Structures are given as structure tokens and as C-alpha cells.
């Protein structure tokens, strides 16, 4: 159960934090900082730019440190090793002091000039505003097609109607970030996870550019990882409160299989067909299916028991955050 967001001393708080993860993006650091600061020239409040160096092996940290020495609004956060984009973003969020946080890629593919529009949208009363990349400048087969498929599955499974879940350019209210936790490659599930804690979510078109410096850190293997994470997410958001339902759904085809094979074994036995295969295979398959069904149901029950004791210790009533 996430704790109620603790606001630090008033002086500790800023209006806005811009967070960008960087992994081997040395050439992108200077233009990125320049571009963000330029985009925020007209911003009326206080802000900081947090550059998270995700264990880069090139000169990224040197550039980040130099940028931070030049401008006190720029903060560098160096991670000891490469932890991946999602974890790097989370590290940045943890250090962000802004009441509002904006995340974007550090490779200049997102456009910081979209930030003011995102903030204006957030002010209309949303907790999360997601960027929706128009004319995405990435490879068609390796990026756009898998992304289109993944977005459709995410929408279908989670019921959250956000078109472009993979876009890093997003604006969040601080208290929303305090209520969701991410791991693995889950940053694309931020909309779905946010919806599951009751956040008000919207999306708006943003610009997208082709990479100018450095190269993409991902290949086609990411698609498989995203699909695995999606399964986890489905478990977390849907079956979290009723695990037996999830395991029961999985057990149902096993029960059907057990009945089918048992019937086939009975028919084979009744007809006295002297075939070894039928005498062994059908009862064996029936037993196997029955065993699997039993195992799944027991797992579901164990999960229910575990959850029940957790419920007793944590009050499941939503915190005041959800009272609008
Ligand atoms: N990134 C990171 N850690 C990683 C991989 C990527 O911090 O392990 C950063 C990367 O530097 C970039 C952003 O995440 O700022 C998006 O990565 P990339 O451009 O490679 O992804 P793509 O745009 O190709 O989906
Ligand atoms: Mg990129």
C-alpha cells in the first residue's frame, strides 16, 4: 500500500521537474539541455532538469556534470551501472522535487517545445497527460509495426484508451508518481497502472524526430519482453484482488481436457481395443490434465490466503488522494 505522499519543506519543492534518462548519449546531452532550457524560457514557475546517466560507457556523465556546473537548474544523477530506461526514469522521479514531473527521452527524439502544452493540459485537471507521437520517425518494420500491435493489445487488455503508450514524453502530478511503482520495461504501462489507481488520464499529439546522434538501444527482442510484461500487468491490475478467478480460468481448459481424455479412455476400454497406446495414453493424459487443474486451483487458493492476510494488515480503503 503506497503511503500518503509526504510533501517536503516548502522550500524543497519546485513547480516542475523535467526528467530524461541517458545511456551512451554523449553527443545529445548539450543540445538536449539547451533545447529544454529554451523551451522553458517563458515558464513562470521554478523548475529543475534532471539528467539520469544510466551507467553510460561513453562521455555522457562528463557532459552531464559540465551542464550541471554551467546551470544550477540542471541536476545530474549518475547510476552506478546500466539499469535500463524504466529504472533510470524511476530514479529520476525519486529525486524530482517538482509538483509536476515531465519525462522525455534524452536522445532528442521527443521535442521539449511540447512541454508547455502538456503542462497546460495537465492544468485542465488531469493527473497524467501522455504524448502521442505524430509522424513517428522510426523504422517501420522494427518499430512502428510491433508498437502498433503492442498498443492494440495493451488497449484491449487494460481497457485504457491511450494510443501511444510507448511515448516517453508525458506529464505527471507528483502524487500520481508516488502511487505507482514500475520495474523491468514497464514505463509503457504507466497509463494502465495510473488508471488502476484512479488517475485522470488524457493524451495529446506531440512532435517526434529522427535520431541525429548515437543509436537506438533496442532491437526487435523488446517486443517479446513487452508481451511478457503485459501478462504481469494483466495479473496485477485484474487478478490482484481475485487471484482464484485468474487461476481458475487457466484451470478450466485443463478440467475440460481431463474429462475428454477420461471419456476417450472409457470408450477405448469398453470396446476392448487391444492397443497399448490407447490403454496408456488416454488415462495418462487425463491424469496429467487433472493434476494440472488441481495444481492451478491450489495455487489460486494459496494466493487468496496470502492476499487475505495482506488485506487484514493493510486497510484497502482508497486514500484521500482519490477523493476529488
Ligand atoms: N535509455 C536508458 N537506458 C537504457 C536504454 C535506453 O536510459 O538501458 C535511454 C536512452 O538513452 C534514450 C531513451 O532511453 O534517452 C530511449 O532509448 P532509445 O532511443 O534507445 O529507444 P527508442 O527511441 O529507439 O525506442
Ligand atoms: Mg529514441
CSV table of C-alpha atoms and ligand atoms in Angstrom, one decimal:
chain,number,residue,atom,x,y,z
A,1,UNK,CA,0.0,0.0,0.0
A,2,UNK,CA,1.7,3.3,-1.1
A,3,UNK,CA,2.0,5.8,1.7
A,4,UNK,CA,0.3,9.2,1.5
A,5,UNK,CA,2.7,11.5,-0.4
A,6,UNK,CA,4.9,13.4,2.0
A,7,UNK,CA,5.5,16.9,0.9
A,8,UNK,CA,8.9,18.1,1.9
A,9,UNK,CA,9.6,21.5,3.4
A,10,UNK,CA,8.0,24.2,1.2
A,11,UNK,CA,11.4,25.5,0.1
A,12,UNK,CA,12.3,22.0,-1.0
A,13,UNK,CA,9.5,21.9,-3.5
A,14,UNK,CA,9.6,23.2,-7.1
A,15,UNK,CA,6.9,23.7,-9.6
A,16,UNK,CA,8.3,21.4,-12.3
A,17,UNK,CA,11.0,18.7,-12.8
A,18,UNK,CA,12.0,17.5,-16.3
A,19,UNK,CA,13.5,14.0,-16.2
A,20,UNK,CA,15.5,12.5,-19.1
A,21,UNK,CA,17.3,9.1,-19.0
A,22,UNK,CA,20.6,8.9,-20.9
A,23,UNK,CA,22.5,5.8,-21.9
A,24,UNK,CA,25.5,6.4,-24.1
A,25,UNK,CA,24.1,9.7,-25.4
A,26,UNK,CA,27.2,11.9,-25.0
A,27,UNK,CA,26.5,13.9,-28.2
A,28,UNK,CA,22.9,14.5,-27.3
A,29,UNK,CA,23.5,16.0,-23.8
A,30,UNK,CA,24.4,19.6,-24.8
A,31,UNK,CA,21.7,20.1,-27.4
A,32,UNK,CA,19.1,18.4,-25.1
A,33,UNK,CA,19.9,20.8,-22.2
A,34,UNK,CA,19.9,23.8,-24.5
A,35,UNK,CA,16.6,22.7,-26.1
A,36,UNK,CA,14.9,22.1,-22.7
A,37,UNK,CA,16.0,25.4,-21.2
A,38,UNK,CA,14.9,27.2,-24.4
A,39,UNK,CA,11.5,25.6,-24.3
A,40,UNK,CA,11.1,26.7,-20.6
A,41,UNK,CA,12.2,30.3,-21.1
A,42,UNK,CA,8.6,31.5,-20.7
A,43,UNK,CA,7.8,29.1,-17.9
A,44,UNK,CA,6.6,31.2,-14.9
A,45,UNK,CA,7.4,28.8,-12.1
A,46,UNK,CA,10.6,27.2,-10.6
A,47,UNK,CA,11.9,24.2,-12.3
A,48,UNK,CA,14.8,21.7,-12.5
A,49,UNK,CA,16.1,19.4,-15.2
A,50,UNK,CA,17.2,16.0,-14.0
A,51,UNK,CA,19.6,14.1,-16.3
A,52,UNK,CA,19.9,10.5,-15.3
A,53,UNK,CA,23.0,8.9,-16.6
A,54,UNK,CA,22.1,5.2,-16.8
A,55,UNK,CA,25.7,3.8,-16.4
A,56,UNK,CA,26.9,5.1,-19.8
A,57,UNK,CA,30.2,3.9,-21.0
A,58,UNK,CA,30.9,6.9,-23.1
A,59,UNK,CA,31.4,10.5,-22.0
A,60,UNK,CA,27.7,11.1,-21.1
A,61,UNK,CA,28.4,11.7,-17.4
A,62,UNK,CA,31.2,14.2,-18.2
A,63,UNK,CA,28.8,16.2,-20.3
A,64,UNK,CA,26.0,15.9,-17.7
A,65,UNK,CA,28.4,17.1,-15.0
A,66,UNK,CA,29.5,20.0,-17.2
A,67,UNK,CA,26.0,21.1,-18.0
A,68,UNK,CA,25.1,20.9,-14.3
A,69,UNK,CA,28.1,23.1,-13.4
A,70,UNK,CA,27.0,25.7,-16.0
A,71,UNK,CA,23.4,26.0,-14.8
A,72,UNK,CA,22.2,25.3,-11.3
A,73,UNK,CA,18.8,24.3,-12.6
A,74,UNK,CA,20.4,21.2,-14.2
A,75,UNK,CA,21.0,18.2,-11.9
A,76,UNK,CA,23.0,15.2,-12.8
A,77,UNK,CA,22.1,11.8,-11.4
A,78,UNK,CA,24.7,9.1,-12.1
A,79,UNK,CA,23.7,5.5,-11.7
A,80,UNK,CA,26.5,3.0,-11.0
A,81,UNK,CA,25.5,0.6,-13.7
A,82,UNK,CA,23.1,0.3,-16.6
A,83,UNK,CA,19.7,-0.5,-15.1
A,84,UNK,CA,17.5,0.2,-18.1
A,85,UNK,CA,15.3,3.0,-19.3
A,86,UNK,CA,12.4,2.4,-16.9
A,87,UNK,CA,14.5,2.1,-13.8
A,88,UNK,CA,16.5,5.1,-14.8
A,89,UNK,CA,13.3,7.1,-15.2
A,90,UNK,CA,12.2,5.9,-11.8
A,91,UNK,CA,15.5,7.0,-10.2
A,92,UNK,CA,14.9,10.4,-11.8
A,93,UNK,CA,11.3,10.5,-10.4
A,94,UNK,CA,12.5,9.6,-7.0
A,95,UNK,CA,14.8,12.7,-7.0
A,96,UNK,CA,12.4,15.0,-8.6
A,97,UNK,CA,11.2,17.8,-6.4
A,98,UNK,CA,8.6,19.2,-8.7
A,99,UNK,CA,4.9,19.2,-8.0
A,100,UNK,CA,4.7,18.3,-11.7
A,101,UNK,CA,7.1,16.0,-13.4
A,102,UNK,CA,7.7,15.7,-17.2
A,103,UNK,CA,9.6,12.8,-18.6
A,104,UNK,CA,11.2,12.6,-22.1
A,105,UNK,CA,13.8,10.6,-24.0
A,106,UNK,CA,17.3,12.0,-23.8
A,107,UNK,CA,18.1,11.4,-27.5
A,108,UNK,CA,16.3,14.4,-28.9
A,109,UNK,CA,13.5,12.3,-30.4
A,110,UNK,CA,10.9,13.9,-28.2
A,111,UNK,CA,10.6,17.7,-28.5
A,112,UNK,CA,10.8,19.8,-25.3
A,113,UNK,CA,8.9,22.5,-27.1
A,114,UNK,CA,5.8,20.4,-26.4
A,115,UNK,CA,6.3,20.7,-22.7
A,116,UNK,CA,4.3,23.9,-22.1
A,117,UNK,CA,1.3,22.4,-24.0
A,118,UNK,CA,1.5,19.3,-21.9
A,119,UNK,CA,1.5,21.4,-18.7
A,120,UNK,CA,-1.4,23.4,-19.8
A,121,UNK,CA,-3.4,20.2,-20.5
A,122,UNK,CA,-2.4,18.9,-17.0
A,123,UNK,CA,-3.8,22.1,-15.5
A,124,UNK,CA,-7.2,21.4,-17.0
A,125,UNK,CA,-7.5,18.8,-14.2
A,126,UNK,CA,-5.6,15.7,-15.3
A,127,UNK,CA,-3.1,13.6,-13.3
A,128,UNK,CA,-1.4,12.3,-16.4
A,129,UNK,CA,-1.0,13.7,-19.9
A,130,UNK,CA,0.5,11.3,-22.4
A,131,UNK,CA,2.3,12.4,-25.6
A,132,UNK,CA,1.1,10.8,-28.8
A,133,UNK,CA,3.8,10.9,-31.4
A,134,UNK,CA,2.6,12.2,-34.7
A,135,UNK,CA,4.6,11.1,-37.8
A,136,UNK,CA,6.8,8.9,-35.8
A,137,UNK,CA,10.3,8.9,-37.2
A,138,UNK,CA,11.4,5.3,-36.5
A,139,UNK,CA,12.0,2.2,-38.6
A,140,UNK,CA,8.7,0.9,-40.0
A,141,UNK,CA,9.1,-2.9,-39.6
A,142,UNK,CA,11.3,-3.0,-36.5
A,143,UNK,CA,9.5,-0.2,-34.6
A,144,UNK,CA,6.2,1.0,-35.8
A,145,UNK,CA,4.6,-2.3,-36.6
A,146,UNK,CA,5.5,-4.0,-33.3
A,147,UNK,CA,4.5,-0.8,-31.5
A,148,UNK,CA,1.1,-0.7,-33.3
A,149,UNK,CA,0.4,-4.3,-32.3
A,150,UNK,CA,1.6,-3.8,-28.7
A,151,UNK,CA,-0.5,-0.7,-28.3
A,152,UNK,CA,-3.6,-2.5,-29.6
A,153,UNK,CA,-3.0,-5.4,-27.1
A,154,UNK,CA,-2.4,-3.0,-24.3
A,155,UNK,CA,-5.6,-1.2,-25.0
A,156,UNK,CA,-7.6,-4.4,-25.3
A,157,UNK,CA,-6.2,-6.0,-22.2
A,158,UNK,CA,-6.2,-2.9,-19.9
A,159,UNK,CA,-9.2,-1.1,-21.4
A,160,UNK,CA,-7.2,2.2,-21.1
A,161,UNK,CA,-7.7,4.1,-24.4
A,162,UNK,CA,-4.2,5.6,-24.9
A,163,UNK,CA,-3.0,5.5,-28.4
A,164,UNK,CA,0.8,5.7,-28.0
A,165,UNK,CA,1.8,4.0,-24.7
A,166,UNK,CA,5.5,3.9,-25.7
A,167,UNK,CA,5.9,7.7,-26.0
A,168,UNK,CA,8.2,8.8,-23.2
A,169,UNK,CA,7.0,12.4,-23.3
A,170,UNK,CA,4.5,12.6,-20.5
A,171,UNK,CA,3.5,14.9,-17.7
A,172,UNK,CA,2.5,13.7,-14.3
A,173,UNK,CA,1.3,15.0,-11.0
A,174,UNK,CA,3.7,14.2,-8.2
A,175,UNK,CA,1.1,12.4,-6.1
A,176,UNK,CA,0.4,10.1,-9.0
A,177,UNK,CA,4.0,9.1,-9.3
A,178,UNK,CA,4.0,8.3,-5.6
A,179,UNK,CA,1.3,5.8,-6.1
A,180,UNK,CA,2.7,3.7,-8.9
A,181,UNK,CA,5.8,1.6,-9.0
A,182,UNK,CA,7.5,0.3,-12.1
A,183,UNK,CA,10.1,-2.2,-12.9
A,184,UNK,CA,11.5,-4.0,-16.0
A,185,UNK,CA,10.4,-2.4,-19.2
A,186,UNK,CA,7.2,-1.2,-17.7
A,187,UNK,CA,7.3,2.5,-18.5
A,188,UNK,CA,4.9,2.0,-21.3
A,189,UNK,CA,2.3,0.7,-18.8
A,190,UNK,CA,2.3,4.0,-16.9
A,191,UNK,CA,-1.1,4.9,-18.3
A,192,UNK,CA,-2.6,1.5,-17.5
A,193,UNK,CA,-1.1,1.4,-14.0
A,194,UNK,CA,-2.3,5.0,-13.4
A,195,UNK,CA,-5.8,4.2,-14.5
A,196,UNK,CA,-5.8,1.3,-12.0
A,197,UNK,CA,-5.2,3.7,-9.1
A,198,UNK,CA,-7.9,6.0,-10.3
A,199,UNK,CA,-5.9,8.7,-12.1
A,200,UNK,CA,-7.5,11.1,-14.7
A,201,UNK,CA,-5.7,10.5,-17.9
A,202,UNK,CA,-5.6,12.1,-21.3
A,203,UNK,CA,-3.4,12.2,-24.4
A,204,UNK,CA,-2.3,14.9,-26.8
A,205,UNK,CA,-0.4,15.0,-30.1
A,206,UNK,CA,3.4,15.7,-29.8
A,207,UNK,CA,6.2,16.0,-32.3
A,208,UNK,CA,8.8,13.3,-32.9
A,209,UNK,CA,12.1,13.5,-34.6
A,210,UNK,CA,14.6,11.0,-36.1
A,211,UNK,CA,17.7,10.3,-34.1
A,212,UNK,CA,20.5,12.6,-35.1
A,213,UNK,CA,23.3,11.3,-32.8
A,214,UNK,CA,24.0,7.9,-31.3
A,215,UNK,CA,21.9,4.9,-31.9
A,216,UNK,CA,18.8,3.2,-30.5
A,217,UNK,CA,19.4,0.8,-27.6
A,218,UNK,CA,16.7,-1.6,-28.5
A,219,UNK,CA,16.1,-4.3,-31.1
A,220,UNK,CA,13.2,-6.5,-32.0
A,221,UNK,CA,13.7,-8.6,-28.8
A,222,UNK,CA,12.0,-5.8,-26.9
A,223,UNK,CA,8.6,-6.9,-28.4
A,224,UNK,CA,8.8,-10.2,-26.6
A,225,UNK,CA,9.7,-8.5,-23.3
A,226,UNK,CA,6.8,-6.1,-23.6
A,227,UNK,CA,4.4,-9.0,-24.1
A,228,UNK,CA,5.8,-10.8,-21.0
A,229,UNK,CA,5.4,-7.6,-19.0
A,230,UNK,CA,1.9,-7.3,-20.4
A,231,UNK,CA,0.9,-10.6,-18.8
A,232,UNK,CA,2.3,-9.5,-15.5
A,233,UNK,CA,0.4,-6.2,-15.8
A,234,UNK,CA,-2.8,-8.1,-16.5
A,235,UNK,CA,-2.2,-10.2,-13.4
A,236,UNK,CA,-1.6,-7.1,-11.3
A,237,UNK,CA,-4.4,-5.0,-12.5
A,238,UNK,CA,-7.2,-7.6,-12.9
A,239,UNK,CA,-6.5,-10.6,-10.8
A,240,UNK,CA,-4.8,-8.9,-8.0
A,241,UNK,CA,-7.9,-8.8,-5.9
A,242,UNK,CA,-9.3,-12.2,-7.1
A,243,UNK,CA,-6.4,-14.5,-7.9
A,244,UNK,CA,-8.5,-17.6,-7.7
A,245,UNK,CA,-10.5,-16.3,-10.6
A,246,UNK,CA,-7.4,-16.0,-12.8
A,247,UNK,CA,-6.0,-19.4,-11.8
A,248,UNK,CA,-9.5,-20.9,-12.2
A,249,UNK,CA,-9.7,-19.5,-15.7
A,250,UNK,CA,-6.4,-21.2,-16.5
A,251,UNK,CA,-7.6,-24.4,-14.9
A,252,UNK,CA,-10.9,-24.6,-16.8
A,253,UNK,CA,-9.4,-25.9,-20.1
A,254,UNK,CA,-7.4,-28.4,-18.1
A,255,UNK,CA,-10.5,-29.8,-16.5
A,256,UNK,CA,-12.1,-30.0,-19.9
A,257,UNK,CA,-9.0,-31.9,-21.2
A,258,UNK,CA,-9.1,-34.3,-18.2
A,259,UNK,CA,-12.8,-35.1,-18.9
A,260,UNK,CA,-12.2,-35.5,-22.6
A,261,UNK,CA,-9.3,-37.9,-22.2
A,262,UNK,CA,-11.1,-39.8,-19.4
A,263,UNK,CA,-14.1,-40.3,-21.8
A,264,UNK,CA,-11.8,-41.4,-24.6
A,265,UNK,CA,-10.1,-43.9,-22.2
A,266,UNK,CA,-13.5,-45.2,-21.2
A,267,UNK,CA,-14.6,-45.7,-24.8
A,268,UNK,CA,-11.3,-47.4,-25.7
A,269,UNK,CA,-11.7,-49.7,-22.6
A,270,UNK,CA,-15.3,-50.5,-23.4
A,271,UNK,CA,-14.5,-51.5,-26.9
A,272,UNK,CA,-11.7,-53.8,-25.8
A,273,UNK,CA,-9.3,-52.4,-28.4
A,274,UNK,CA,-6.1,-54.2,-27.6
A,275,UNK,CA,-3.9,-51.2,-28.3
A,276,UNK,CA,-1.3,-50.3,-25.7
A,277,UNK,CA,-1.2,-46.7,-26.8
A,278,UNK,CA,-4.9,-46.1,-26.1
A,279,UNK,CA,-4.8,-48.0,-22.8
A,280,UNK,CA,-1.9,-45.9,-21.5
A,281,UNK,CA,-2.1,-42.6,-23.3
A,282,UNK,CA,-5.7,-41.6,-22.7
A,283,UNK,CA,-5.7,-42.3,-18.9
A,284,UNK,CA,-2.3,-40.8,-18.6
A,285,UNK,CA,-3.3,-37.6,-20.4
A,286,UNK,CA,-6.5,-37.4,-18.3
A,287,UNK,CA,-4.5,-37.7,-15.1
A,288,UNK,CA,-2.0,-35.1,-16.3
A,289,UNK,CA,-4.7,-32.6,-17.1
A,290,UNK,CA,-6.5,-33.3,-13.8
A,291,UNK,CA,-3.2,-32.8,-12.0
A,292,UNK,CA,-2.5,-29.5,-13.7
A,293,UNK,CA,-6.0,-28.3,-13.0
A,294,UNK,CA,-5.7,-29.3,-9.3
A,295,UNK,CA,-2.3,-27.6,-9.1
A,296,UNK,CA,-3.6,-24.3,-10.6
A,297,UNK,CA,-6.6,-24.2,-8.3
A,298,UNK,CA,-4.4,-24.8,-5.3
A,299,UNK,CA,-2.1,-22.0,-6.4
A,300,UNK,CA,-5.1,-19.8,-6.7
A,301,UNK,CA,-6.2,-20.7,-3.2
A,302,UNK,CA,-2.7,-20.1,-1.8
A,303,UNK,CA,-2.7,-16.7,-3.5
A,304,UNK,CA,-6.1,-15.9,-1.9
A,305,UNK,CA,-4.9,-16.8,1.5
A,306,UNK,CA,-1.7,-14.7,1.1
A,307,UNK,CA,-3.8,-11.8,-0.1
A,308,UNK,CA,-6.3,-12.2,2.7
A,309,UNK,CA,-3.6,-11.7,5.4
A,310,UNK,CA,-2.3,-8.8,3.5
A,311,UNK,CA,-5.8,-7.2,3.4
A,312,UNK,CA,-6.1,-7.6,7.1
A,313,UNK,CA,-2.8,-5.8,7.7
A,314,UNK,CA,-3.4,-3.0,5.2
A,315,UNK,CA,-6.6,-1.1,5.0
A,316,UNK,CA,-7.9,-1.4,1.4
A,317,UNK,CA,-10.0,1.8,1.5
A,318,UNK,CA,-8.6,4.2,-1.1
A,319,UNK,CA,-6.6,7.1,0.4
A,320,UNK,CA,-7.9,10.6,0.3
A,321,UNK,CA,-6.0,11.0,-2.9
A,322,UNK,CA,-8.9,9.5,-4.8
A,323,UNK,CA,-11.4,11.8,-3.2
A,324,UNK,CA,-11.8,14.7,-5.6
B,1,LIG,N1,18.0,4.5,-22.2
B,1,LIG,C1,18.4,4.4,-20.9
B,1,LIG,N2,18.9,3.1,-20.5
B,1,LIG,C2,18.9,2.0,-21.4
B,1,LIG,C3,18.3,2.2,-22.7
B,1,LIG,C4,17.9,3.4,-23.1
B,1,LIG,O1,18.5,5.3,-20.2
B,1,LIG,O2,19.3,1.0,-20.9
B,1,LIG,C5,17.5,5.8,-22.7
B,1,LIG,C6,18.2,6.3,-24.0
B,1,LIG,O3,19.4,6.9,-23.7
B,1,LIG,C7,17.1,7.3,-24.5
B,1,LIG,C8,15.8,6.6,-24.1
B,1,LIG,O4,16.2,5.8,-23.0
B,1,LIG,O5,17.3,8.5,-24.0
B,1,LIG,C9,15.2,5.9,-25.2
B,1,LIG,O6,16.0,4.9,-25.7
B,1,LIG,P1,16.2,4.7,-27.3
B,1,LIG,O7,16.2,5.9,-28.0
B,1,LIG,O8,17.3,3.7,-27.5
B,1,LIG,O9,14.8,3.9,-27.6
B,1,LIG,P2,13.9,4.1,-28.9
B,1,LIG,O10,13.7,5.6,-29.1
B,1,LIG,O11,14.7,3.5,-30.0
B,1,LIG,O12,12.7,3.3,-28.6
B,2,LIG,MG1,15.0,7.0,-29.2
